[in-house]
Structures are given as structure tokens and as C-alpha cells.
XYZ file of C-alpha atoms in Angstrom:
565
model
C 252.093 26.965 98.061
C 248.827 26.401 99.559
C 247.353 25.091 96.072
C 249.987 23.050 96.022
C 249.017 21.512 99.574
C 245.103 21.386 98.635
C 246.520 19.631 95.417
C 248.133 16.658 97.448
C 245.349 16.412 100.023
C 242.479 15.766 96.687
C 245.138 13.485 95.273
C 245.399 11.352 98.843
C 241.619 11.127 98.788
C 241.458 9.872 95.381
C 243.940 7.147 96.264
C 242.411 6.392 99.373
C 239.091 5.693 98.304
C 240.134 2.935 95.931
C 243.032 1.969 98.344
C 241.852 -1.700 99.948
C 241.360 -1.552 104.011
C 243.305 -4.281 106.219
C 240.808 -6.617 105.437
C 241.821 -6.388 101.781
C 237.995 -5.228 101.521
C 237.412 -2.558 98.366
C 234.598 0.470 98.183
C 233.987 -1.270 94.921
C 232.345 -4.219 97.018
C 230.537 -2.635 99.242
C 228.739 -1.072 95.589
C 227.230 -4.072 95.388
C 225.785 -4.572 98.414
C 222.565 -2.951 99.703
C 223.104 -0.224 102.936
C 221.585 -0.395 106.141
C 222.296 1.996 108.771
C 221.873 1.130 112.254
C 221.303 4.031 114.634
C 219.552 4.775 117.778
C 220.799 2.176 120.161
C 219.693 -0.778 120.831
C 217.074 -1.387 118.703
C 216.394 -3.577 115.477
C 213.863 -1.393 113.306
C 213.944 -3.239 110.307
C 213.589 -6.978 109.539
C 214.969 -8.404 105.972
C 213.368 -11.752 104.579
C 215.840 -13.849 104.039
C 213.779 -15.863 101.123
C 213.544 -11.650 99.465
C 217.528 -11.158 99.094
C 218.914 -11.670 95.998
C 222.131 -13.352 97.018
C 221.470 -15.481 99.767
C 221.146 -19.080 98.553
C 221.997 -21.889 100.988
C 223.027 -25.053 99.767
C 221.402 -28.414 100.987
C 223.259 -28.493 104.030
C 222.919 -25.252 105.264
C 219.702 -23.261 106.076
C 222.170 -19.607 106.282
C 224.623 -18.398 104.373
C 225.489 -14.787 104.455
C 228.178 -12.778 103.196
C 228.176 -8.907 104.972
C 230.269 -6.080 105.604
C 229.951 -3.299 108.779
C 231.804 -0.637 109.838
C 231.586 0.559 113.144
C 233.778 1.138 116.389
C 231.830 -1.309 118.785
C 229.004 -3.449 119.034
C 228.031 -4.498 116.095
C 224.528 -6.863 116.280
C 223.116 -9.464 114.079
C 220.043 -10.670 114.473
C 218.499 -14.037 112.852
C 215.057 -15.099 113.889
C 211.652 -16.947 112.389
C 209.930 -13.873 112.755
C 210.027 -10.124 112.123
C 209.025 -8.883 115.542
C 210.649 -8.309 118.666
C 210.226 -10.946 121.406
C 212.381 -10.247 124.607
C 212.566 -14.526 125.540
C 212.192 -15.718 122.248
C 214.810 -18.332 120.697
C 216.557 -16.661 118.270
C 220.288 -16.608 117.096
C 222.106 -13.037 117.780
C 225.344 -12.534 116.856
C 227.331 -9.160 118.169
C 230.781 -8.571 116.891
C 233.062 -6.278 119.032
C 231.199 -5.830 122.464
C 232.508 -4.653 125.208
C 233.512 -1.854 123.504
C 235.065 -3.976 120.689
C 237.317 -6.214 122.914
C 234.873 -9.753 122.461
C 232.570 -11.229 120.188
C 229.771 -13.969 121.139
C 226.764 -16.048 119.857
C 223.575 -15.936 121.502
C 220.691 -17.900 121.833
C 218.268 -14.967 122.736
C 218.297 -11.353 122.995
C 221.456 -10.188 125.455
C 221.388 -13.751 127.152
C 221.909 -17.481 126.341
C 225.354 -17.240 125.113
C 226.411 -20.409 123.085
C 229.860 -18.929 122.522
C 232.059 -16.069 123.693
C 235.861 -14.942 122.180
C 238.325 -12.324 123.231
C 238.481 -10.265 119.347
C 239.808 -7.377 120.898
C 240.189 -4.082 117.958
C 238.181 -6.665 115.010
C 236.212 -3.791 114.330
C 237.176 -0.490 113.040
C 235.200 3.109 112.184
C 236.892 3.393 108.905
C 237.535 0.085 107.571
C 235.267 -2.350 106.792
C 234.747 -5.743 108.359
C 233.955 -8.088 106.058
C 231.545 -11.287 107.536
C 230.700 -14.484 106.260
C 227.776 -16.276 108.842
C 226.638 -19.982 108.148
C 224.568 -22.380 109.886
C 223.605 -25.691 109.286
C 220.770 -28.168 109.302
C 222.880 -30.316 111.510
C 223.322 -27.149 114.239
C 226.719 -25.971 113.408
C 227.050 -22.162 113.873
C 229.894 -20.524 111.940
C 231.306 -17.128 112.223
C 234.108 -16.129 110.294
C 235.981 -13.234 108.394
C 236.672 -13.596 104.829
C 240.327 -14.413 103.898
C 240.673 -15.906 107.305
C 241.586 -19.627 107.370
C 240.135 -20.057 110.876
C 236.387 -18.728 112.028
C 236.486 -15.988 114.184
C 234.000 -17.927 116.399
C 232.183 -21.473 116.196
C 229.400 -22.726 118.395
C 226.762 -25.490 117.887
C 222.971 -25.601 118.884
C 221.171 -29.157 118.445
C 217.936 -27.576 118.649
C 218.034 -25.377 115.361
C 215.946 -22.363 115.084
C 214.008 -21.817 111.531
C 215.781 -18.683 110.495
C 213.706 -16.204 107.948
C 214.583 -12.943 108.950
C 217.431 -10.748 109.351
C 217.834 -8.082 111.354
C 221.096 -4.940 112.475
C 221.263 -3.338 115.565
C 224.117 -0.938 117.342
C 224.395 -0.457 121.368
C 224.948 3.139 122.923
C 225.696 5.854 120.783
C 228.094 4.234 118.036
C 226.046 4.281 115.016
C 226.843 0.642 112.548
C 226.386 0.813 109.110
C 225.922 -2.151 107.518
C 226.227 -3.806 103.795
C 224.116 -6.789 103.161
C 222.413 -9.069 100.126
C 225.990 -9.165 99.027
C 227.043 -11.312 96.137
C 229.870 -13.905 96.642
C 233.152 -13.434 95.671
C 234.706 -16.578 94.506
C 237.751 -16.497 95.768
C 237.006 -15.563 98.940
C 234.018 -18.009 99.680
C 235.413 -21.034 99.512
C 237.619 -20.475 102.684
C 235.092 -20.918 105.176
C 233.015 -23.877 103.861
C 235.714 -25.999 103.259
C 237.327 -25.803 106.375
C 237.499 -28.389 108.930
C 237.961 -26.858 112.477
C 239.327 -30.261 113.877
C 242.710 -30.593 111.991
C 244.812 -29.076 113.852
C 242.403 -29.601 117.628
C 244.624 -31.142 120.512
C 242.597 -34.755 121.265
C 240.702 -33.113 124.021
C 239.702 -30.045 121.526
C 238.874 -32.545 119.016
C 236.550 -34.520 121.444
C 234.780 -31.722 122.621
C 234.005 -30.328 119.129
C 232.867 -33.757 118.074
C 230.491 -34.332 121.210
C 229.222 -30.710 120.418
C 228.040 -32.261 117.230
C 226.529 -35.409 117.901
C 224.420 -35.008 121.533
C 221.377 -33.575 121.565
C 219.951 -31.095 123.709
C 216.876 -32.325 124.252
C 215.420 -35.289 127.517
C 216.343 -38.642 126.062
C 213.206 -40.629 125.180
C 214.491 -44.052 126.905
C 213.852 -43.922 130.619
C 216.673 -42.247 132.266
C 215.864 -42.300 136.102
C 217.939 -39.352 138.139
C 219.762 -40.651 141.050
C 219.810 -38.625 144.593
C 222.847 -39.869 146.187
C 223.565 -37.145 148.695
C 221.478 -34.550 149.891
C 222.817 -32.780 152.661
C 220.458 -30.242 154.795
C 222.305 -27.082 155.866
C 219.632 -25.237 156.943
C 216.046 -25.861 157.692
C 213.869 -22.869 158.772
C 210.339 -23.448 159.607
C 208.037 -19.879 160.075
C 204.514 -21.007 161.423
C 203.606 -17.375 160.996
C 203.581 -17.483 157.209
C 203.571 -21.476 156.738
C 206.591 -21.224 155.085
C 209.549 -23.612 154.981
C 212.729 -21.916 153.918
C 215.549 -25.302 153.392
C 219.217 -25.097 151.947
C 220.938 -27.951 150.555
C 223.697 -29.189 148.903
C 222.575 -31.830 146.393
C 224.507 -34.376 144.441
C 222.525 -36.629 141.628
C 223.620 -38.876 138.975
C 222.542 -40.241 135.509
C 222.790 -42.546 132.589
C 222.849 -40.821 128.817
C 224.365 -43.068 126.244
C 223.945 -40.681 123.531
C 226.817 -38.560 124.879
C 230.209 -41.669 125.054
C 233.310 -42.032 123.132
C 236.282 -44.495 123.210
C 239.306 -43.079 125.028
C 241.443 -44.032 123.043
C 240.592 -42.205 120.005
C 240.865 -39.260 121.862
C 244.348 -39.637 123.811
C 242.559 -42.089 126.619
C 240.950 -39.256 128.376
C 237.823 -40.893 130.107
C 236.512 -37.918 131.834
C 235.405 -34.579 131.277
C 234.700 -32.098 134.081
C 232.573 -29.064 133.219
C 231.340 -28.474 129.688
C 227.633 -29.317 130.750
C 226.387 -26.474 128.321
C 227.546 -28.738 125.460
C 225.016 -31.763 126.678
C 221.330 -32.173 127.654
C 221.194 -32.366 131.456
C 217.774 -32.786 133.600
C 216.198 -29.547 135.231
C 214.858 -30.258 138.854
C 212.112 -28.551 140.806
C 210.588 -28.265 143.729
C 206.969 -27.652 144.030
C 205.241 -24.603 145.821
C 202.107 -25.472 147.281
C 201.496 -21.318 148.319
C 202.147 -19.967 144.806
C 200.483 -23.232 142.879
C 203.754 -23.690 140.856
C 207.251 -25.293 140.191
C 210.479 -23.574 141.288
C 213.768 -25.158 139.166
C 216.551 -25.664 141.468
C 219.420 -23.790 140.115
C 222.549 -25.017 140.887
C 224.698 -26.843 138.287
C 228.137 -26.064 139.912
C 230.102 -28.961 138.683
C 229.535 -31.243 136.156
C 231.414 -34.819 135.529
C 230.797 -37.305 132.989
C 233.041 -40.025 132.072
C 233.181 -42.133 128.673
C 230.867 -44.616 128.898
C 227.519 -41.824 129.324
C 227.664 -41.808 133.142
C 227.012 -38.350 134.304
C 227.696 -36.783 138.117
C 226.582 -33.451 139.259
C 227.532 -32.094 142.841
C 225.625 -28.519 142.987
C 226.325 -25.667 144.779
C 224.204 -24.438 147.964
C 220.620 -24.580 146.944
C 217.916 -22.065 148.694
C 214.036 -23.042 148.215
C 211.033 -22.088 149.961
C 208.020 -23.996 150.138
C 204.386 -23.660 151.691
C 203.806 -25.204 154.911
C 200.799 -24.677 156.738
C 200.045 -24.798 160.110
C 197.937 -27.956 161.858
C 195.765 -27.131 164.972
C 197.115 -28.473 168.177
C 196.247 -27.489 171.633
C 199.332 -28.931 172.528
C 201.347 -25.183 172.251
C 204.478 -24.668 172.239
C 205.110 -28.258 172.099
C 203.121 -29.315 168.908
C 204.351 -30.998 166.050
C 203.973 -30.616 161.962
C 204.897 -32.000 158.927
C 206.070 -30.163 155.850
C 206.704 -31.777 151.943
C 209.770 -30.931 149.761
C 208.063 -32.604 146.583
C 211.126 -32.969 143.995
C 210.311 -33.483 140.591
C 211.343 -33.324 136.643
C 210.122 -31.987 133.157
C 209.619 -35.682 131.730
C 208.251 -38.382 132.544
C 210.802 -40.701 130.666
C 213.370 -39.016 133.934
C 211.881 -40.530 137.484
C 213.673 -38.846 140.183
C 215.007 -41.399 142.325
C 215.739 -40.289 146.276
C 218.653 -43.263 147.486
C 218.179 -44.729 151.233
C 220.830 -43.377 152.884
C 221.135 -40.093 150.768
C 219.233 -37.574 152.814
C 221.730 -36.404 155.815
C 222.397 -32.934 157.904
C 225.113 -30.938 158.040
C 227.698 -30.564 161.516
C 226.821 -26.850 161.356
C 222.784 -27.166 160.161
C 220.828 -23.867 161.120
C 217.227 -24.255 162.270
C 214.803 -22.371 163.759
C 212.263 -22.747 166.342
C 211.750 -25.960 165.192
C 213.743 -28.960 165.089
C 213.815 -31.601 162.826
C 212.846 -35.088 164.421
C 213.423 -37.136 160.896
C 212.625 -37.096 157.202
C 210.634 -39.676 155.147
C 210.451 -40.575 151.722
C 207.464 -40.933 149.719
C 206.170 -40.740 146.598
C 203.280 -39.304 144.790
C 201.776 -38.817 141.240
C 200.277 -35.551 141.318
C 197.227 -35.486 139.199
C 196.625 -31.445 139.756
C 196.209 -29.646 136.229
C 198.884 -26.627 137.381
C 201.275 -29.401 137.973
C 200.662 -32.047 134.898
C 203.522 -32.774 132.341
C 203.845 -31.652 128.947
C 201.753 -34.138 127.495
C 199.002 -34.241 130.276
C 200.486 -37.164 132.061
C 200.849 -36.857 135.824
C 203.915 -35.548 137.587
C 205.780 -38.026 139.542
C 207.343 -36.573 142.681
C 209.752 -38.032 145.279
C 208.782 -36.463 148.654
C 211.146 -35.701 151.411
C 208.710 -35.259 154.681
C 210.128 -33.278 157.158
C 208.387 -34.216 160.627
C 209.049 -31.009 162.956
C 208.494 -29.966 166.238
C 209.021 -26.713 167.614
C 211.542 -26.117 170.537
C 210.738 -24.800 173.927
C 213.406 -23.511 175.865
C 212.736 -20.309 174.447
C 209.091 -19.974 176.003
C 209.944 -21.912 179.019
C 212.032 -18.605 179.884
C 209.821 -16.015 178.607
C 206.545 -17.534 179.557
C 206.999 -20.324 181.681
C 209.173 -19.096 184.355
C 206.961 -16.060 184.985
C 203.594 -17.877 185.389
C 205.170 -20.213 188.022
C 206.529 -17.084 190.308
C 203.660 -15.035 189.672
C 201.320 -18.681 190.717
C 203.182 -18.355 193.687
C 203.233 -14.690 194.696
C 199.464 -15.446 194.819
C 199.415 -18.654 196.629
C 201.674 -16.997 199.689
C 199.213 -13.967 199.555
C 196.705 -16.545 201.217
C 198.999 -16.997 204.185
C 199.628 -12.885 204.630
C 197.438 -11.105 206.363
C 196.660 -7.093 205.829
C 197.873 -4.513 202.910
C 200.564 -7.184 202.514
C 198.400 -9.780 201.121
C 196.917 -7.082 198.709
C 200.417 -6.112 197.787
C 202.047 -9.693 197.336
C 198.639 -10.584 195.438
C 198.227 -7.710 193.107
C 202.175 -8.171 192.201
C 201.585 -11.656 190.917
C 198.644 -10.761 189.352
C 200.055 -7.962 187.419
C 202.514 -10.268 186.376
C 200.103 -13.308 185.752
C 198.020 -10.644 183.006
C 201.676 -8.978 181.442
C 202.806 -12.812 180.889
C 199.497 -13.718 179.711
C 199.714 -10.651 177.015
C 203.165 -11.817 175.971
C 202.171 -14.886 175.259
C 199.140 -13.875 172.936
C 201.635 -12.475 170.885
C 203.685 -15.719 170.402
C 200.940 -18.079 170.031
C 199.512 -18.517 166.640
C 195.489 -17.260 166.308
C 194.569 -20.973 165.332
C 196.027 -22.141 168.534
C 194.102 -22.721 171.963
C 196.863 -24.214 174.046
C 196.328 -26.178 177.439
C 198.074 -23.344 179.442
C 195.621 -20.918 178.889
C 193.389 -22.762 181.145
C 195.666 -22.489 183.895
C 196.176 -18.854 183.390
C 192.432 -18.315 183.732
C 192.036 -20.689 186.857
C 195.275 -18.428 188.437
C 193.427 -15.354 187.848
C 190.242 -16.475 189.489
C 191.951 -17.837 192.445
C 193.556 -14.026 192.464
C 190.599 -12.532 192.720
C 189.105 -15.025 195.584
C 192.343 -14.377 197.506
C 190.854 -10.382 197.566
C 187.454 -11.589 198.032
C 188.149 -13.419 200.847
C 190.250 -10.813 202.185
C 187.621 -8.219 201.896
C 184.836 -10.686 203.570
C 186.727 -10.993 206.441
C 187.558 -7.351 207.388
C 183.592 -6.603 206.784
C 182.980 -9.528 209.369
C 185.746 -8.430 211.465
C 183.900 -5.096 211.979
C 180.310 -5.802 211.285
C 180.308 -10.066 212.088
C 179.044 -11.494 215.074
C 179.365 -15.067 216.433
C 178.162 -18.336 215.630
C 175.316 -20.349 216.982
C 176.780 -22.563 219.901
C 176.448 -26.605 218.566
C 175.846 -26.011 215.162
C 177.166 -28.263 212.546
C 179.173 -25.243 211.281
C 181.057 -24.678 214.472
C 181.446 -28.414 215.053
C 183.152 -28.104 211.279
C 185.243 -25.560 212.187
C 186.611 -26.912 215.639
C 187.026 -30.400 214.343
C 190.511 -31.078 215.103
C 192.101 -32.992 211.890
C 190.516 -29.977 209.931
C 191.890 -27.669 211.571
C 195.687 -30.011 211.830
C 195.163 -29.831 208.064
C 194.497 -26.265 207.387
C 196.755 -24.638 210.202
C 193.811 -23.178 212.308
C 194.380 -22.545 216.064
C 192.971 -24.499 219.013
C 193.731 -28.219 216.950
C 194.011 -29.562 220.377
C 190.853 -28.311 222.506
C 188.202 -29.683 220.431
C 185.548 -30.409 223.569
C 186.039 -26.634 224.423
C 185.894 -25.491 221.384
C 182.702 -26.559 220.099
C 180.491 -25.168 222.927
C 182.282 -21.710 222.710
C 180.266 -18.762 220.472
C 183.073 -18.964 217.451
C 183.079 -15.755 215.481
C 182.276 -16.084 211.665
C 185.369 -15.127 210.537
C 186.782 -18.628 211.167
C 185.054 -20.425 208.447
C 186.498 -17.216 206.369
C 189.689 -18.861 207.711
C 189.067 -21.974 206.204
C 188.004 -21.129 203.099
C 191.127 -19.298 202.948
C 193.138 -22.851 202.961
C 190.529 -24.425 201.183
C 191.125 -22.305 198.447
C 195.005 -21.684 198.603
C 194.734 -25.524 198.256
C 192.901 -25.638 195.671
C 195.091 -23.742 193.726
C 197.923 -25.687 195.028
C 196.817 -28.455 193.303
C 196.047 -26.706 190.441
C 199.075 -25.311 190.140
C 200.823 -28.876 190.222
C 198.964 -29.906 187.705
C 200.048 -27.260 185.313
C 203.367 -28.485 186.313
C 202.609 -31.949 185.299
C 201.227 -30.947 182.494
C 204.369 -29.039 181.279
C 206.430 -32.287 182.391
């Protein structure tokens, strides 16, 4: 009984291995095929010449044409490149069949990234069964990717700037080890599928226009002059940081353009005049802004949504753009009311594609954020810069449309921090003159105290290159402070130790005259004749330097005021 059983299982095993798969694929082709097995991850080892195999011959319209086999369960890689190294940016074509763990196939245009196509293919591949491939591409940029005995590709795509392809290269992802069967020869009944095949018979018109605009624009700047249109540029936030001269802006941006190389007649393609979207099948212009700090361009990504219609006129409204730009600091002493200008230099790649800034494009948005500082207006310049970091391909200079911001900073916030408290603590200190006793030292010492903590603060908020106005008056406050306790101090010493003065001397006659003493709110305004033949004691021209001095600071004080105004 069990020989019996062992007999049927060798039997099933013979038939199997000359049974076809479901790709009607034999073990009998793979024989004549060389092996490659791809292991360890992501990693291509081993690079193939193409110009070395045996059966790879390309015909004058194609620089590929390969016919392979690979069985895996997942991730199957392909890569075609000019060179046998690996370069993590460069341009080459990879092809991975069954990613995601075998649910969707794409063609890349570098390693992982740059995807010029990607299809659902969920279950193509299979760990028993062999997959068998047929890859072409042609001089013209046509990238075809099909399975043989299939009418349709399994995947199309089309690149106008072709790659030279020499090498050839397999790869696996994870775990899943691929083995793969190249340098196979053709089969002639199973070849012919693929080339002959035209992938627009049976397109809708707007599948059909697509496919035929993926075949005749070109990828690259146009060499006519092709000037870029700002229409509408719309601020939504503008943040200005005079700590680190930098300005941070957000924007919505919407631009338009001229390319004749990419029209068609509606009517040969069921009227439709416009296409939204599909901008990865056309050339379209890369921005940038320019970064004084960092000495170097910063592309504006943002191509959101892209309209063209059928006569090569092109419309892109972007998405919220984020930059940030160096803006230095200029010295003012006119803190914290000081003004600045800061550049938002726009720019191309070409010089054949002038950026072009439209009178009444530039505009702010209901809800615009700002900082500290406001906005006044925005000019528009523009410059040819001539710097070496910032020439063109060809050496030319860089023509830049420049969007001046003219700022000034806002001060509500340090009229309540700062402000406020130097006027009361002024104050507290001009009173002290009028109080006699430890009340004057207490009134006086509390505005001073708060004359030195606001002074502090404000070191912190003002920027090291600044010597603003107000300082001044801070220093004068302080001195008048400390003559406020001087003159304090002078008079209890005479009040204890100070005698009289000399009976008609000039300083007595000073001291009674009676407008002077009207003025400065001495007693006795109204006895003059007495008063100037009496002994006065010293510590009334004390007295009057008192007012004298709470005047003077008076005036100083208004001054600051005006100032401020």
C-alpha cells in the first residue's frame, strides 16, 4: 500500500515538472536561459552588460529588448542603467513587478522614487510558477512592460529624456528571495505580441490624447522664450524674526505660460479642450527663491493643480507655499519703531523662461498672520544677479523678479511692557521731590527700582546692534534719582550742622526774590523787603535746587513723551 502511494507521488512529480504553469511557461524554457538568484534584500550585486548577452538584439527602433522569466512571491526588481555601480540619485530606469507585497507594479525613474507609472497587478507573481517578461524601450522614449501571450502590456509609461541603457541588473526586497532567468532566446510565437501592438485602438478619445501627448512633448525648458506669468500671489503669512534675520512668508501662488509644443485639435479627440492634472506627462518650469543666509536657491514646491487647454496655454494655482529667506537687520536708533526691508528674489532654471511678476498680482490674505512687524507695502524690482553661486547653467546671469517687503515693527507690545513702566516709575521720582522725610526715600527708591527692572527688560528685547533714543532718557531718570537723595541728604546735614546766610548777599537776595520763589513754591513770596535783610538759613537754596531740579526732569520727562509721540 504505501509503495503504491510513493509510486503515485514520483509519477505526479514527473508530470509536474514538464506540466506548463498558468503562464503557459515550460521548465524546458527556462533551460535556455542563464540563472540569477537574487537574495539578500535590497541589493543589486551583480551588473550584466547588455552589449555581452547573447540574445539581446534591439532593432533600429529600440535601444532594449528583453525577454525574462522570475519566480518569486513579491517584489521582484529590474534594474537598467548606463553604468554598473550603484548611485542612490542617479537616472536610471527600475522596474519592480509585484510590490507591495505583490498587489502593484510600477516604473521608475530612479532608485525607490520618480515613478513614471504605477498599476494595481495584484497576485502577477507567484513562488512556483514562473512569470514570464518581455521589457522594451525605445529611441523615441516609449517604455513597455508586458507578459508574454498577453495582448495588452502589463504597464506602459514614456520618458522624453531617454537614459543610455548598458547594464542590467536583479534585486529582491525583504526576505523573499527572486530567482531570475535572463539572456533568453525569443520564442517566435510569442514575440511578436508585444511589438506589434498598438495601445491606442481601443483608448476612449481622452485615453487616446493623453497617450499621444505622452509621446510627442518633451520634457525638457523650451528653447523659444517662454516668459512665466505671476498673476496672483496672495501673502498668508509674513513673519519677520530680527533675532535671526530671517523672513519666514507663505503664499499661495498662481502663474501661467505659453508651450506650443504640447496642443492638439479638439476635435480629433472628442472636442475636449482642456486637461486638468497630468502635469507629469509635460515639461513645466521649476521656481525658486533665493537664500541670501545659506548662499543658495530653494525650488518652491507646490504644483497642486495643473490646467492646460488646447491651444499650449498652461495655468497652475499651487498649494500653500512656506519659504524662508535671510533678512538682516539695519541699524536704527529709532527702536522699537524702526523700519527694514527684506527681498523675496523669484527666479527660474533658464534663461529662455523670465519670470514675470503682473501689477496688480501681489495681494494679502483677510486672515494674513504677521509678527512683530507689519507690512507697510511691497515693491517690484528686478535684478540680474551676476554672483557665481547663483549663475545659470551656461554662465549667464540669473534674472530675478524681486518682491520688496518694506516692514516696520509694531509697538503696542513694548508700549505695555516698557513704556508704561518708565512713565510711572518717571513719576514716582518726580513726586519724591515734593515729599519730605523717609517718604521721599521710599517713593524714590520704588521708582527707581522700577526705572533699573524696566531698564533690564528692555535689554533683553532690544537687538545688540541697537542704541535706541530711550535709553538716554532712562539714564537722565536715573541721575535725577540719585540727585533727589543727594539733595535730600544735603539738607538734613545742613539742617543739623548748617548755619545762616550772610545778610544782603546776592544769594539771599536770590532766594527771597519773589517771582522765584511764586515759581518754585517757596514760602514768604509776598514779604520780599523783610525777607532779604533776615539771616536765611542755607537750607533754602537746598530748597530751590530741589524745584530746580524736579523741573528739570519735568521737562525732560516731556520730552521723552514727545519723543515717543
Amino acid at each position: 500500500m504505501w509503495l503504491l502511494a510513493w509510486l503515485i507521488l514520483v509519477a505526479g512529480s514527473i508530470q509536474y515538472g514538464s506540466a506548463e504553469s498558468k503562464y503557459n511557461v515550460t521548465y524546458a524554457d527556462l533551460d535556455k536561459c542563464k540563472q540569477y538568484n537574487a537574495v539578500s534584500g535590497y541589493n543589486y550585486h551583480a551588473f550584466f552588460k547588455l552589449a555581452d548577452l547573447d540574445n539581446h538584439s534591439p532593432d533600429n527602433e529600440t535601444i532594449v529588448n528583453l525577454r525574462l522569466f522570475v519566480v518569486t512571491a513579491k517584489d521582484a526588481h529590474v534594474l537598467l542603467s548606463d553604468s554598473d555601480s550603484n548611485i542612490a540619485d542617479a537616472q536610471v530606469y527600475e522596474i519592480v513587478i509585484g510590490a507591495g507585497a505583490n498587489t502593484f507594479s510600477e516604473i521608475r525613474k530612479q532608485r525607490k522614487k520618480n515613478p513614471l507609472k504605477t498599476k494595481s497587478t495584484k497576485g502577477v507573481l507567484s513562488a512556483i510558477d514562473p512569470l514570464p517578461l518581455r521589457i522594451r524601450i525605445t529611441k523615441q522614449g516609449l517604455i513597455e512592460v508586458g507578459i508574454e501571450g498577453q495582448d495588452l502590456p502589463l504597464m506602459s509609461a514614456t520618458d522624453k529624456g531617454v537614459i543610455e541603457v548598458k547594464y542590467l541588473s536583479f534585486s529582491s526586497w525583504g526576505s523573499s528571495m527572486a530567482k531570475w532567468f535572463y539572456d533568453c532566446p525569443s520564442d517566435d510565437e510569442t514575440t511578436t505580441e508585444l511589438e506589434e501592438f498598438d495601445p491606442s485602438k481601443d483608448m476612449t478619445p481622452r485615453e487616446k490624447l493623453l497617450y499621444e501627448l505622452q509621446l510627442n512633448t518633451s520634457f525638457n525648458a523650451p528653447e523659444v522664450q517662454t516668459p512665466i506669468e505671476i498673476k496672483q500671489l496672495v501673502f498668508t503669512r509674513v513673519a519677520y524674526d530680527s533675532w535671526k534675520n530671517t523672513l519666514e512668508t507663505r503664499f499661495f501662488l498662481r502663474a501661467a505660460w505659453f508651450d506650443n509644443r504640447t496642443t492638439w485639435i479638439p476635435e480629433d479627440h472628442g472636442n475636449i479642450s482642456r486637461l486638468v492634472g497630468f502635469h507629469y506627462i509635460t515639461w513645466t518650469p521649476s521656481l525658486f527663491v533665493r537664500d541670501d543666509g545659506e548662499c543658495k536657491l530653494n525650488e518652491l514646491y507646490g504644483l497642486d493643480h495643473v490646467s492646460f487647454t488646447h491651444d499650449g496655454r498652461f495655468e497652475w494655482l499651487s498649494k500653500e507655499i512656506s519659504t524662508e529667506t535671510y533678512c538682516v537687520l539695519r541699524e536704527s536708533s529709532d527702536w522699537p519703531n524702526e523700519a527694514n526691508e527684506c527681498d523675496l528674489a523669484l527666479g527660474t532654471e533658464h534663461a529662455s523662461i523670465p519670470l514675470k511678476i503682473m501689477s496688480d498680482a501681489v495681494s494679502f490674505h483677510p486672515n494674513i498672520i504677521q509678527s512683530d512687524w507689519n507690512v507697510e507695502k511691497i515693491t517690484k524690482h528686478e535684478f540680474e544677479n551676476t554672483h557665481e553661486l547663483f549663475l545659470l547653467k551656461d554662465g549667464s546671469p540669473r534674472k530675478e523678479a524681486i518682491l520688496r517687503l518694506h516692514l516696520r515693527r509694531t509697538n503696542e507690545f513694548y508700549d505695555t511692557i516698557l513704556y508704561a513702566p518708565y512713565f510711572v516709575s518717571s513719576v514716582m521720582i518726580l513726586v519724591a521731590f515734593w515729599l519730605d522725610g523717609m517718604l521721599r526715600i521710599f517713593v524714590n527708591t520704588i521708582g527707581t527700582l522700577m526705572l533699573i527692572a524696566t531698564f533690564l527688560q528692555m535689554s533683553v528685547f532690544v537687538p545688540a546692534t541697537m542704541n535706541p533714543k530711550i535709553f538716554a532718557f532712562f539714564h537722565y531718570s536715573l541721575y535725577f534719582s540719585f540727585i533727589c537723595i543727594l539733595l535730600f541728604i544735603v539738607d538734613k546735614c545742613l539742617q543739623t550742622y548748617g548755619g545762616k546766610m550772610a545778610p544782603d548777599s546776592w544769594l539771599i537776595r536770590l532766594v527771597s526774590y519773589p517771582y522765584l520763589r511764586i515759581i518754585f513754591r517757596l514760602d514768604g513770596g509776598s514779604n520780599y523787603d523783610s525777607l532779604h535783610r533776615k539771616n536765611l538759613e542755607k537750607r533754602d537754596f537746598v530748597k530751590l535746587l530741589d524745584r530746580v531740579a524736579f523741573l528739570a526732569m519735568a521737562g525732560v520727562l516731556a520730552v521723552s513723551i514727545f519723543k515717543k509721540m
